[in-house]
Amino acid sequence: MKRRLALMAVMLIVFFGALFGYDYWGRMQTQAFFAHYQPPPVPVSVATAELRTIPRQLRSIGTLEAVRQLTLSPEVAGRVTALHFAAGDRVVAGQPLLQLNDAPERGELARLRAEAKVTSLNLERNRKLLGLAVSQSDIDVQQASLDALNAQIATVQARLDQQQLRAPFAGQLGVRLVDLGQYLRAGDPVASLTDLAELYVNFNLPEQSRAALAVGQTLSFSVDAYPGETFDARVIAIDPQIGADTRSIALQARLENPEQRLMPGMFADARLALAPRTGVLVVPETAVDYTIHGDSVFRVVDGDQLRVERVLVQTGERYDGQVAIVQGLAPGDRVVIAGQLNLQDGVGVVLAPGDTLDAAREKARQARP
């Protein structure tokens, strides 16, 4: 029994010794492998930081407004007796559009004109008899009566004019909001009238941009109705006050709209052109990693093997897929623009063949006529 137990003990010692020895050998082999392991280089696309002259612009969202637009409405109350327009009509300045009931005023005007005619005839006869049977005071009284009648005639004529609605300027009418026979109160809407020949673009910019603003600057804008098209306007006014609630400056630009494709009320993605800036170091926007700890790029470092290093940068203006680098890079530095997910400091890289931004740009240049 003792011999059997001793044999089993020896066998267990040998078994566990072999097991722990194999595990130790495996760990040592793994450490040795990773100590000399070099991961394969990561394929990346790169671009070169270069100095350029970049356009400068301020962006804003504006609204189009017609230079001349209003809602037509009568000055006085009355019943509609005639309509001289249809919805959407184009009208000229002074064209009659609507007539209110003016029968009482026309009757009163006829009576006053008759009285004025009789008074005028009597005045002429008495002037011929001045000094014989008529005194100067009688002439003066009759003249005053005639003047009073003419004033009443002018008053009634003014009321008649108020009862006829005319187009104050040429333009296009909107939807008709009244019907024949309807009673209107003063100020009730009849229809909108818009002159589409000229438009305003109203937009705001932050107060920090005031030094760069001037009347006469060119404003380019686009609207959702015509994707890919750009329209130009010219700044005609800068509000002399800063908005107390928004701390922004209101500006207004003006443009011709001969084809009348643009309409008031459209939103405008506006870009105000400023003087271009020269000698600006730029890289593609895809090269910059934006985080709460700061902006950075992966710069390609030459050596026995290409590798990358993370560099903190200070970014500036952006335009057309490019971003200005204020600090952190130098002209000629190559930065990674694709493949950053698998990168960290010191990792080896290989340039993706035919996939760099420089090659794409060169192809684009050669393709231009």
PDB file of C-alpha atoms in Angstrom, residues 56-61 203-215 217 219 235 237-239 241-243 246-252 270-275 277 317:
ATOM      1  CA  ARG A  56     -12.911  84.648 -47.530  1.00  0.00           C
ATOM      2  CA  GLN A  57     -16.611  84.819 -46.948  1.00  0.00           C
ATOM      3  CA  LEU A  58     -19.190  85.245 -44.231  1.00  0.00           C
ATOM      4  CA  ARG A  59     -22.194  82.928 -44.301  1.00  0.00           C
ATOM      5  CA  SER A  60     -25.728  83.567 -43.165  1.00  0.00           C
ATOM      6  CA  ILE A  61     -29.301  82.472 -43.765  1.00  0.00           C
ATOM      7  CA  PHE A 203     -29.760  88.692 -43.571  1.00  0.00           C
ATOM      8  CA  ASN A 204     -27.832  89.078 -40.314  1.00  0.00           C
ATOM      9  CA  LEU A 205     -24.151  88.741 -39.416  1.00  0.00           C
ATOM     10  CA  PRO A 206     -22.453  88.696 -35.989  1.00  0.00           C
ATOM     11  CA  GLU A 207     -21.251  92.003 -34.623  1.00  0.00           C
ATOM     12  CA  GLN A 208     -17.619  90.791 -34.715  1.00  0.00           C
ATOM     13  CA  SER A 209     -17.733  91.051 -38.517  1.00  0.00           C
ATOM     14  CA  ARG A 210     -18.574  94.784 -38.588  1.00  0.00           C
ATOM     15  CA  ALA A 211     -15.059  95.885 -39.582  1.00  0.00           C
ATOM     16  CA  ALA A 212     -15.214  93.730 -42.739  1.00  0.00           C
ATOM     17  CA  LEU A 213     -18.623  95.006 -43.925  1.00  0.00           C
ATOM     18  CA  ALA A 214     -19.226  97.749 -46.463  1.00  0.00           C
ATOM     19  CA  VAL A 215     -22.007  98.909 -48.751  1.00  0.00           C
ATOM     20  CA  GLN A 217     -20.037  94.227 -51.396  1.00  0.00           C
ATOM     21  CA  LEU A 219     -23.490  88.736 -51.898  1.00  0.00           C
ATOM     22  CA  VAL A 235     -25.283  95.117 -50.339  1.00  0.00           C
ATOM     23  CA  ALA A 237     -27.698  98.986 -46.509  1.00  0.00           C
ATOM     24  CA  ILE A 238     -26.110  98.141 -43.159  1.00  0.00           C
ATOM     25  CA  ASP A 239     -28.239  98.766 -40.098  1.00  0.00           C
ATOM     26  CA  GLN A 241     -27.656  99.521 -34.720  1.00  0.00           C
ATOM     27  CA  ILE A 242     -26.652  96.161 -33.274  1.00  0.00           C
ATOM     28  CA  GLY A 243     -29.571  93.923 -32.316  1.00  0.00           C
ATOM     29  CA  THR A 246     -29.094  88.651 -31.009  1.00  0.00           C
ATOM     30  CA  ARG A 247     -25.977  90.868 -31.023  1.00  0.00           C
ATOM     31  CA  SER A 248     -26.040  90.770 -34.814  1.00  0.00           C
ATOM     32  CA  ILE A 249     -26.072  93.314 -37.627  1.00  0.00           C
ATOM     33  CA  ALA A 250     -28.965  93.470 -40.091  1.00  0.00           C
ATOM     34  CA  LEU A 251     -27.941  93.912 -43.731  1.00  0.00           C
ATOM     35  CA  GLN A 252     -29.911  94.256 -46.943  1.00  0.00           C
ATOM     36  CA  ALA A 270     -26.052  83.678 -48.319  1.00  0.00           C
ATOM     37  CA  ARG A 271     -22.266  84.101 -48.635  1.00  0.00           C
ATOM     38  CA  LEU A 272     -20.762  87.582 -48.397  1.00  0.00           C
ATOM     39  CA  ALA A 273     -17.462  87.797 -50.296  1.00  0.00           C
ATOM     40  CA  LEU A 274     -14.509  89.417 -48.515  1.00  0.00           C
ATOM     41  CA  ALA A 275     -10.961  90.175 -49.687  1.00  0.00           C
ATOM     42  CA  ARG A 277      -6.230  85.894 -47.908  1.00  0.00           C
ATOM     43  CA  GLU A 317     -11.244  79.115 -41.717  1.00  0.00           C
TER      44      GLU A 317
END
